[in-house]
């Protein structure tokens, strides 16, 4: 695997849109070529080299390419958008949409990320050491086919609207989640190691949510059906098991109605 | 000045029965002329290419409130699906394109006239605002009548003359083009969450059947002598076993003949017949009944149809058939928009995915093609996708490819998950027929223009007609062996001349000639009764005043009026 | 002789009454009387007579305003748009659709973000519509058919004075000859509003917990049990309300800012839409947003047909439009300092935005286009006065139920004062000149061949 290190030397006045910062786009390119890829600051389209210094070169394929971002990328959006393979490491923070519509590969952000990260994700891994903003792993506006697969792991807290319309894949939040988790969900798993504020599983058809702490305002459409022992993220624990959202439609599979499940740690 | 000559092309003009003759077409001041009338024309070399009149679309949902809800509520129809800007304005959307994209894409396919399939009269100012923003193509729009309270009340009492006077008033009030009927009676029933599932199901509270609405509107149409015929989306659409309802509706036209001065022969245009040609009694055993349908259509020349071809895309369904859309949303559980329009109509909108992996979708695909392939008269059988209901209009070239090439059909069928079941439930696999360029010209310009009653202006290349000419890079003497080349040629015409102006070259828009709004103004005798009824309903039941309901002249854009005098 | 003008539309709230009668003076210059409107409606007409400027005003280095010509103001505005990396054009609460279409042309050419007041008001409705649809109807349907009316988080008695009398509670329609007597009214609101006074049932939902209450309604609709109290409302009351709703022949839920502005915003509307869907399995139900300004529905319509998005349009890429509220919404852009120029049109952003985004926007050029002075004009670098739509300028507006209403003007704008549409068309032309001066990046399009008929 070859490594390209790009360092934000001249930060933008506004924000940068860096959807070209992916192993797919860097693969097979030398530093000088990478520096010519487009980035946008508002309506201004410029070569990446205007803002970043570029060292190293891409591997033969995306899978052979690792990108390291240095400097303060708090105002760089869309890093790793639609990437299919390879690796990205962000040494600090990143802005919105990191890992959006990601299909494969791995992104590791050592700081915090803003909203809409991992939206429309289909595969791969998105690891955030800090906190995430709103709409983590959600579906883009109007899209009923939300997260399809892959793993998102946030060590800190997440904002509201996590995993809207989730269909598959796993989201693990080390801290707390704000309101709305897996709203309209129809599959997939969300694990919250801390507390959830409320509206967990609203309008949810199918899928699983685990909450280790408390749900401050549980929804009336979820009903306690028993206790279970489950292995979650490598550790086994006992949970209270709720099904719902009883206000929502539910498919019938082999004569049995399929509900969404919420498990809260006992 | 303003002269063009299109030289050496193979000309297909079914209105003049020109079948691929090598001819020159003269254009002067926006009209077709004899080449001898030209003094120093610019030349377009069309050697080795097919020359046709600009395309005419008989039925497409392109402007107006429900189309716009379809745009508004589907941001995902734009995401990663919109082409980059290459004309004056951005072009957004796939299944429900922006107005700009609509105009540009139709032009790229060589079309010049598009008939908006359903205008809720109360929303006519909206329709005309969108028409203004749809570049290049001329538009007409059909107000819906089949669930209109005035219409229901007049027809219940057999008051054809009153209904005709009201119809004339509404056409003028909305600057409309023809009488559109969608799920007659059923959409009014939808006001209560109900439906009329057959033509004999009475309309709640109105004491009239769909059958009577249909015949009453045929009579009204011929009483007025409108350019187009009554245009019907029939009852029980989209349900297994509904070919019976389509036949029942067709039969209502028996005994009626067209009375008009516009060269139209039919009294009933039945739209998107694909959605009404289903046998079986459930989604499990649904099958094709196109043979029954087309035997009837072939034998009755007072009927025209369009096919409503399923294109196997993710699209957006939208119709004034409110109960149908409600039913659809219970099948696919996707988002559902609905607007019931006071005294007039309703509309429903639901995204829909026609997938080659779904049996019903592939059966529907076969049914649409069978309708065309079983037709004995392609001057009465038109290509549509009921855009965007069965697929977006940008797929017309693909539909043409399927119709012109058995190999193309086979290629597509190879992708079907339920190929055997599809073949069992349809007859598509037994059909070898491949349509010719002449037949395609019948289905896409000459036929629709004749049926719309505008074949003196559009759809042909006779001197005096609008200089709308589409040139496709297809040589009838040397058709490409790869059917995809047919699709490419019809997607991006070599040239479109609209109103005498070279508008598209090599598939790209190079000019934006002003577009028109085509409407029908009917002169009827003064009718005090109808004036009173209008006054009453607006006073008591409408939520807007009658003076504000009628389109202001300032909100009508570049009009072309077709005048009809029914007092003669 | 004074002149009476009938069928005049009211340019104030989303009820869009079109039955006003306005009396103007002989010379057609003064408005003497406004009939049929509510009090706030008539104010708009009377205010036309006062506080008008007839020339643009440009801020001077000493902080005062100096009057400049329209040409100068247009040049200034075009240059601000041209030079900014990411200008924001926001507002459109009070203009016609023609103005909105012209502004979009400018935004597209300038590479701007284009947004309207829905962004801070009913935008959450759009998000819900994107996700869940919108089973609705026109207001005449409600009048003619509805026997159950729900006002959820809406107080029309104050915000939409003639809503209840024209369309919902009181009118007698075709199937509703008994008027109010034949209708059941349910009001769901944490407050004891004036609207709640006329309700048969008033459920006092705990502030911020509408979503939970909707979930309870839906759960009961599907025949499941719920806790004894949800969001401060007793189970029996919920069951009673659901029962009335299921037995309706035709029902409408009107919802207002109470839903769009409490926690979860769009989800409150979204689940209200889900409830409406559910009820349509039993009988007929519709839902409608109580949109505020008379034509705030307009930009959503116009920009949807032009770009497919109703608000928060990021046109900065110039070849494709992008929308994502939360990112491309005005307040978020301002808070994150993503924009570097601001055009405030037909609204008072200084009054309606929270203070922090106003401060951040104020670091950059700020131009306000509005008939009257307001808080925004007074902190602007440039104020461009325009004609008042519905009073001095005619045009199409969209009522809260998406019905287009053709508005008239009753008087002419002050001499030389353009409409929003004219102003934006001129800004567009100037912008194109600036772009042309900027160097020809692409070869010009070939001139069209041939000529049109009659030319
Ligand atoms: S209700 Fe609204 S639109 Fe009607 S008169 Fe009052 S302010 Fe004007
Ligand atoms: Zn139809
Ligand atoms: Zn149709």
JSON list of N, CA, C and O and ligand atoms in Angstrom, two decimals, chain C residues 9-20 36-42 44-45 156 159-163 166-167 292 294 407, ligand 1:
[
{"chain": "C", "resi": 9, "resn": "UNK", "atom": "N", "xyz": [-56.74, 40.19, -4.04]},
{"chain": "C", "resi": 9, "resn": "UNK", "atom": "CA", "xyz": [-56.11, 39.23, -3.13]},
{"chain": "C", "resi": 9, "resn": "UNK", "atom": "C", "xyz": [-55.39, 39.95, -2.01]},
{"chain": "C", "resi": 9, "resn": "UNK", "atom": "O", "xyz": [-54.87, 41.04, -2.20]},
{"chain": "C", "resi": 10, "resn": "UNK", "atom": "N", "xyz": [-55.36, 39.32, -0.85]},
{"chain": "C", "resi": 10, "resn": "UNK", "atom": "CA", "xyz": [-54.71, 39.97, 0.30]},
{"chain": "C", "resi": 10, "resn": "UNK", "atom": "C", "xyz": [-53.27, 39.51, 0.43]},
{"chain": "C", "resi": 10, "resn": "UNK", "atom": "O", "xyz": [-53.01, 38.34, 0.64]},
{"chain": "C", "resi": 11, "resn": "UNK", "atom": "N", "xyz": [-52.33, 40.46, 0.32]},
{"chain": "C", "resi": 11, "resn": "UNK", "atom": "CA", "xyz": [-50.93, 40.07, 0.42]},
{"chain": "C", "resi": 11, "resn": "UNK", "atom": "C", "xyz": [-50.44, 40.03, 1.86]},
{"chain": "C", "resi": 11, "resn": "UNK", "atom": "O", "xyz": [-49.47, 40.66, 2.21]},
{"chain": "C", "resi": 12, "resn": "UNK", "atom": "N", "xyz": [-51.15, 39.29, 2.68]},
{"chain": "C", "resi": 12, "resn": "UNK", "atom": "CA", "xyz": [-50.60, 39.14, 4.03]},
{"chain": "C", "resi": 12, "resn": "UNK", "atom": "C", "xyz": [-50.39, 37.68, 4.41]},
{"chain": "C", "resi": 12, "resn": "UNK", "atom": "O", "xyz": [-49.28, 37.19, 4.38]},
{"chain": "C", "resi": 13, "resn": "UNK", "atom": "N", "xyz": [-51.46, 36.94, 4.73]},
{"chain": "C", "resi": 13, "resn": "UNK", "atom": "CA", "xyz": [-51.21, 35.60, 5.25]},
{"chain": "C", "resi": 13, "resn": "UNK", "atom": "C", "xyz": [-51.58, 34.51, 4.25]},
{"chain": "C", "resi": 13, "resn": "UNK", "atom": "O", "xyz": [-52.17, 34.77, 3.21]},
{"chain": "C", "resi": 14, "resn": "UNK", "atom": "N", "xyz": [-51.23, 33.27, 4.58]},
{"chain": "C", "resi": 14, "resn": "UNK", "atom": "CA", "xyz": [-51.39, 32.13, 3.68]},
{"chain": "C", "resi": 14, "resn": "UNK", "atom": "C", "xyz": [-52.83, 31.75, 3.40]},
{"chain": "C", "resi": 14, "resn": "UNK", "atom": "O", "xyz": [-53.08, 30.83, 2.62]},
{"chain": "C", "resi": 15, "resn": "UNK", "atom": "N", "xyz": [-53.79, 32.42, 4.03]},
{"chain": "C", "resi": 15, "resn": "UNK", "atom": "CA", "xyz": [-55.20, 32.15, 3.73]},
{"chain": "C", "resi": 15, "resn": "UNK", "atom": "C", "xyz": [-55.53, 32.71, 2.34]},
{"chain": "C", "resi": 15, "resn": "UNK", "atom": "O", "xyz": [-56.41, 32.22, 1.65]},
{"chain": "C", "resi": 16, "resn": "UNK", "atom": "N", "xyz": [-54.78, 33.73, 1.91]},
{"chain": "C", "resi": 16, "resn": "UNK", "atom": "CA", "xyz": [-54.91, 34.30, 0.56]},
{"chain": "C", "resi": 16, "resn": "UNK", "atom": "C", "xyz": [-56.35, 34.62, 0.19]},
{"chain": "C", "resi": 16, "resn": "UNK", "atom": "O", "xyz": [-56.82, 34.22, -0.88]},
{"chain": "C", "resi": 17, "resn": "UNK", "atom": "N", "xyz": [-57.03, 35.36, 1.05]},
{"chain": "C", "resi": 17, "resn": "UNK", "atom": "CA", "xyz": [-58.39, 35.78, 0.72]},
{"chain": "C", "resi": 17, "resn": "UNK", "atom": "C", "xyz": [-58.35, 36.54, -0.60]},
{"chain": "C", "resi": 17, "resn": "UNK", "atom": "O", "xyz": [-57.51, 37.43, -0.78]},
{"chain": "C", "resi": 18, "resn": "UNK", "atom": "N", "xyz": [-59.26, 36.20, -1.51]},
{"chain": "C", "resi": 18, "resn": "UNK", "atom": "CA", "xyz": [-59.22, 36.88, -2.81]},
{"chain": "C", "resi": 18, "resn": "UNK", "atom": "C", "xyz": [-60.51, 37.64, -3.06]},
{"chain": "C", "resi": 18, "resn": "UNK", "atom": "O", "xyz": [-60.88, 37.89, -4.19]},
{"chain": "C", "resi": 19, "resn": "UNK", "atom": "N", "xyz": [-61.17, 38.00, -1.97]},
{"chain": "C", "resi": 19, "resn": "UNK", "atom": "CA", "xyz": [-62.48, 38.65, -2.10]},
{"chain": "C", "resi": 19, "resn": "UNK", "atom": "C", "xyz": [-62.47, 40.07, -1.56]},
{"chain": "C", "resi": 19, "resn": "UNK", "atom": "O", "xyz": [-63.51, 40.63, -1.24]},
{"chain": "C", "resi": 20, "resn": "UNK", "atom": "N", "xyz": [-61.28, 40.67, -1.47]},
{"chain": "C", "resi": 20, "resn": "UNK", "atom": "CA", "xyz": [-61.22, 42.01, -0.93]},
{"chain": "C", "resi": 20, "resn": "UNK", "atom": "C", "xyz": [-61.74, 43.03, -1.94]},
{"chain": "C", "resi": 20, "resn": "UNK", "atom": "O", "xyz": [-61.63, 42.83, -3.15]},
{"chain": "C", "resi": 36, "resn": "UNK", "atom": "N", "xyz": [-63.83, 43.61, 3.46]},
{"chain": "C", "resi": 36, "resn": "UNK", "atom": "CA", "xyz": [-63.82, 42.15, 3.55]},
{"chain": "C", "resi": 36, "resn": "UNK", "atom": "C", "xyz": [-62.58, 41.56, 4.23]},
{"chain": "C", "resi": 36, "resn": "UNK", "atom": "O", "xyz": [-62.60, 40.40, 4.61]},
{"chain": "C", "resi": 37, "resn": "UNK", "atom": "N", "xyz": [-61.52, 42.30, 4.33]},
{"chain": "C", "resi": 37, "resn": "UNK", "atom": "CA", "xyz": [-60.31, 41.70, 4.91]},
{"chain": "C", "resi": 37, "resn": "UNK", "atom": "C", "xyz": [-60.42, 41.72, 6.43]},
{"chain": "C", "resi": 37, "resn": "UNK", "atom": "O", "xyz": [-61.26, 42.40, 7.00]},
{"chain": "C", "resi": 38, "resn": "UNK", "atom": "N", "xyz": [-59.55, 40.94, 7.07]},
{"chain": "C", "resi": 38, "resn": "UNK", "atom": "CA", "xyz": [-59.41, 41.06, 8.50]},
{"chain": "C", "resi": 38, "resn": "UNK", "atom": "C", "xyz": [-58.54, 42.29, 8.78]},
{"chain": "C", "resi": 38, "resn": "UNK", "atom": "O", "xyz": [-58.04, 42.92, 7.85]},
{"chain": "C", "resi": 39, "resn": "UNK", "atom": "N", "xyz": [-58.33, 42.58, 10.05]},
{"chain": "C", "resi": 39, "resn": "UNK", "atom": "CA", "xyz": [-57.62, 43.83, 10.37]},
{"chain": "C", "resi": 39, "resn": "UNK", "atom": "C", "xyz": [-56.18, 43.82, 9.85]},
{"chain": "C", "resi": 39, "resn": "UNK", "atom": "O", "xyz": [-55.73, 44.78, 9.24]},
{"chain": "C", "resi": 40, "resn": "UNK", "atom": "N", "xyz": [-55.48, 42.69, 10.06]},
{"chain": "C", "resi": 40, "resn": "UNK", "atom": "CA", "xyz": [-54.08, 42.70, 9.61]},
{"chain": "C", "resi": 40, "resn": "UNK", "atom": "C", "xyz": [-53.99, 42.80, 8.10]},
{"chain": "C", "resi": 40, "resn": "UNK", "atom": "O", "xyz": [-53.05, 43.39, 7.57]},
{"chain": "C", "resi": 41, "resn": "UNK", "atom": "N", "xyz": [-54.97, 42.23, 7.41]},
{"chain": "C", "resi": 41, "resn": "UNK", "atom": "CA", "xyz": [-54.96, 42.31, 5.96]},
{"chain": "C", "resi": 41, "resn": "UNK", "atom": "C", "xyz": [-55.04, 43.74, 5.48]},
{"chain": "C", "resi": 41, "resn": "UNK", "atom": "O", "xyz": [-54.29, 44.16, 4.59]},
{"chain": "C", "resi": 42, "resn": "UNK", "atom": "N", "xyz": [-55.92, 44.52, 6.06]},
{"chain": "C", "resi": 42, "resn": "UNK", "atom": "CA", "xyz": [-56.10, 45.89, 5.58]},
{"chain": "C", "resi": 42, "resn": "UNK", "atom": "C", "xyz": [-54.87, 46.75, 5.88]},
{"chain": "C", "resi": 42, "resn": "UNK", "atom": "O", "xyz": [-54.58, 47.69, 5.15]},
{"chain": "C", "resi": 44, "resn": "UNK", "atom": "N", "xyz": [-51.80, 46.06, 5.44]},
{"chain": "C", "resi": 44, "resn": "UNK", "atom": "CA", "xyz": [-50.82, 46.01, 4.34]},
{"chain": "C", "resi": 44, "resn": "UNK", "atom": "C", "xyz": [-51.13, 47.08, 3.30]},
{"chain": "C", "resi": 44, "resn": "UNK", "atom": "O", "xyz": [-50.23, 47.74, 2.78]},
{"chain": "C", "resi": 45, "resn": "UNK", "atom": "N", "xyz": [-52.42, 47.24, 3.02]},
{"chain": "C", "resi": 45, "resn": "UNK", "atom": "CA", "xyz": [-52.81, 48.22, 2.00]},
{"chain": "C", "resi": 45, "resn": "UNK", "atom": "C", "xyz": [-52.58, 49.64, 2.49]},
{"chain": "C", "resi": 45, "resn": "UNK", "atom": "O", "xyz": [-52.04, 50.48, 1.78]},
{"chain": "C", "resi": 156, "resn": "UNK", "atom": "N", "xyz": [-54.98, 29.50, 14.35]},
{"chain": "C", "resi": 156, "resn": "UNK", "atom": "CA", "xyz": [-55.44, 30.37, 13.28]},
{"chain": "C", "resi": 156, "resn": "UNK", "atom": "C", "xyz": [-56.16, 31.60, 13.78]},
{"chain": "C", "resi": 156, "resn": "UNK", "atom": "O", "xyz": [-56.14, 32.64, 13.12]},
{"chain": "C", "resi": 159, "resn": "UNK", "atom": "N", "xyz": [-53.06, 33.80, 13.85]},
{"chain": "C", "resi": 159, "resn": "UNK", "atom": "CA", "xyz": [-52.12, 33.89, 12.73]},
{"chain": "C", "resi": 159, "resn": "UNK", "atom": "C", "xyz": [-52.80, 33.91, 11.38]},
{"chain": "C", "resi": 159, "resn": "UNK", "atom": "O", "xyz": [-52.27, 34.43, 10.40]},
{"chain": "C", "resi": 160, "resn": "UNK", "atom": "N", "xyz": [-53.97, 33.29, 11.29]},
{"chain": "C", "resi": 160, "resn": "UNK", "atom": "CA", "xyz": [-54.69, 33.18, 10.00]},
{"chain": "C", "resi": 160, "resn": "UNK", "atom": "C", "xyz": [-56.16, 33.51, 10.25]},
{"chain": "C", "resi": 160, "resn": "UNK", "atom": "O", "xyz": [-57.02, 32.63, 10.19]},
{"chain": "C", "resi": 161, "resn": "UNK", "atom": "N", "xyz": [-56.45, 34.77, 10.49]},
{"chain": "C", "resi": 161, "resn": "UNK", "atom": "CA", "xyz": [-57.77, 35.14, 11.04]},
{"chain": "C", "resi": 161, "resn": "UNK", "atom": "C", "xyz": [-58.98, 34.59, 10.29]},
{"chain": "C", "resi": 161, "resn": "UNK", "atom": "O", "xyz": [-59.97, 34.22, 10.91]},
{"chain": "C", "resi": 162, "resn": "UNK", "atom": "N", "xyz": [-58.96, 34.56, 8.97]},
{"chain": "C", "resi": 162, "resn": "UNK", "atom": "CA", "xyz": [-60.17, 34.12, 8.27]},
{"chain": "C", "resi": 162, "resn": "UNK", "atom": "C", "xyz": [-60.14, 32.64, 7.88]},
{"chain": "C", "resi": 162, "resn": "UNK", "atom": "O", "xyz": [-61.02, 32.17, 7.15]},
{"chain": "C", "resi": 163, "resn": "UNK", "atom": "N", "xyz": [-59.15, 31.92, 8.35]},
{"chain": "C", "resi": 163, "resn": "UNK", "atom": "CA", "xyz": [-59.03, 30.51, 7.98]},
{"chain": "C", "resi": 163, "resn": "UNK", "atom": "C", "xyz": [-60.24, 29.71, 8.42]},
{"chain": "C", "resi": 163, "resn": "UNK", "atom": "O", "xyz": [-60.83, 28.95, 7.65]},
{"chain": "C", "resi": 166, "resn": "UNK", "atom": "N", "xyz": [-63.53, 30.91, 6.46]},
{"chain": "C", "resi": 166, "resn": "UNK", "atom": "CA", "xyz": [-63.58, 30.65, 5.01]},
{"chain": "C", "resi": 166, "resn": "UNK", "atom": "C", "xyz": [-63.56, 29.18, 4.66]},
{"chain": "C", "resi": 166, "resn": "UNK", "atom": "O", "xyz": [-64.22, 28.73, 3.71]},
{"chain": "C", "resi": 167, "resn": "UNK", "atom": "N", "xyz": [-62.74, 28.42, 5.40]},
{"chain": "C", "resi": 167, "resn": "UNK", "atom": "CA", "xyz": [-62.46, 27.07, 4.91]},
{"chain": "C", "resi": 167, "resn": "UNK", "atom": "C", "xyz": [-62.77, 25.91, 5.87]},
{"chain": "C", "resi": 167, "resn": "UNK", "atom": "O", "xyz": [-63.08, 24.82, 5.43]},
{"chain": "C", "resi": 292, "resn": "UNK", "atom": "N", "xyz": [-47.39, 30.45, 6.53]},
{"chain": "C", "resi": 292, "resn": "UNK", "atom": "CA", "xyz": [-47.59, 31.79, 7.10]},
{"chain": "C", "resi": 292, "resn": "UNK", "atom": "C", "xyz": [-47.89, 32.88, 6.10]},
{"chain": "C", "resi": 292, "resn": "UNK", "atom": "O", "xyz": [-49.02, 33.34, 5.99]},
{"chain": "C", "resi": 294, "resn": "UNK", "atom": "N", "xyz": [-48.49, 35.09, 2.58]},
{"chain": "C", "resi": 294, "resn": "UNK", "atom": "CA", "xyz": [-49.43, 34.82, 1.49]},
{"chain": "C", "resi": 294, "resn": "UNK", "atom": "C", "xyz": [-48.79, 34.06, 0.34]},
{"chain": "C", "resi": 294, "resn": "UNK", "atom": "O", "xyz": [-49.44, 33.29, -0.33]},
{"chain": "C", "resi": 407, "resn": "UNK", "atom": "N", "xyz": [-53.09, 37.53, -8.35]},
{"chain": "C", "resi": 407, "resn": "UNK", "atom": "CA", "xyz": [-53.27, 38.78, -7.61]},
{"chain": "C", "resi": 407, "resn": "UNK", "atom": "C", "xyz": [-53.24, 39.96, -8.57]},
{"chain": "C", "resi": 407, "resn": "UNK", "atom": "O", "xyz": [-52.56, 39.95, -9.58]},
{"chain": "D", "resi": 1, "resn": "LIG", "atom": "S1", "xyz": [-57.03, 36.10, 6.78]},
{"chain": "D", "resi": 1, "resn": "LIG", "atom": "FE1", "xyz": [-55.00, 36.51, 5.98]},
{"chain": "D", "resi": 1, "resn": "LIG", "atom": "S2", "xyz": [-55.30, 36.69, 3.77]},
{"chain": "D", "resi": 1, "resn": "LIG", "atom": "FE2", "xyz": [-57.33, 36.87, 4.72]},
{"chain": "D", "resi": 1, "resn": "LIG", "atom": "S3", "xyz": [-57.63, 39.06, 4.95]},
{"chain": "D", "resi": 1, "resn": "LIG", "atom": "FE3", "xyz": [-56.71, 38.31, 6.88]},
{"chain": "D", "resi": 1, "resn": "LIG", "atom": "S4", "xyz": [-54.52, 38.56, 6.59]},
{"chain": "D", "resi": 1, "resn": "LIG", "atom": "FE4", "xyz": [-55.46, 38.76, 4.61]}
]
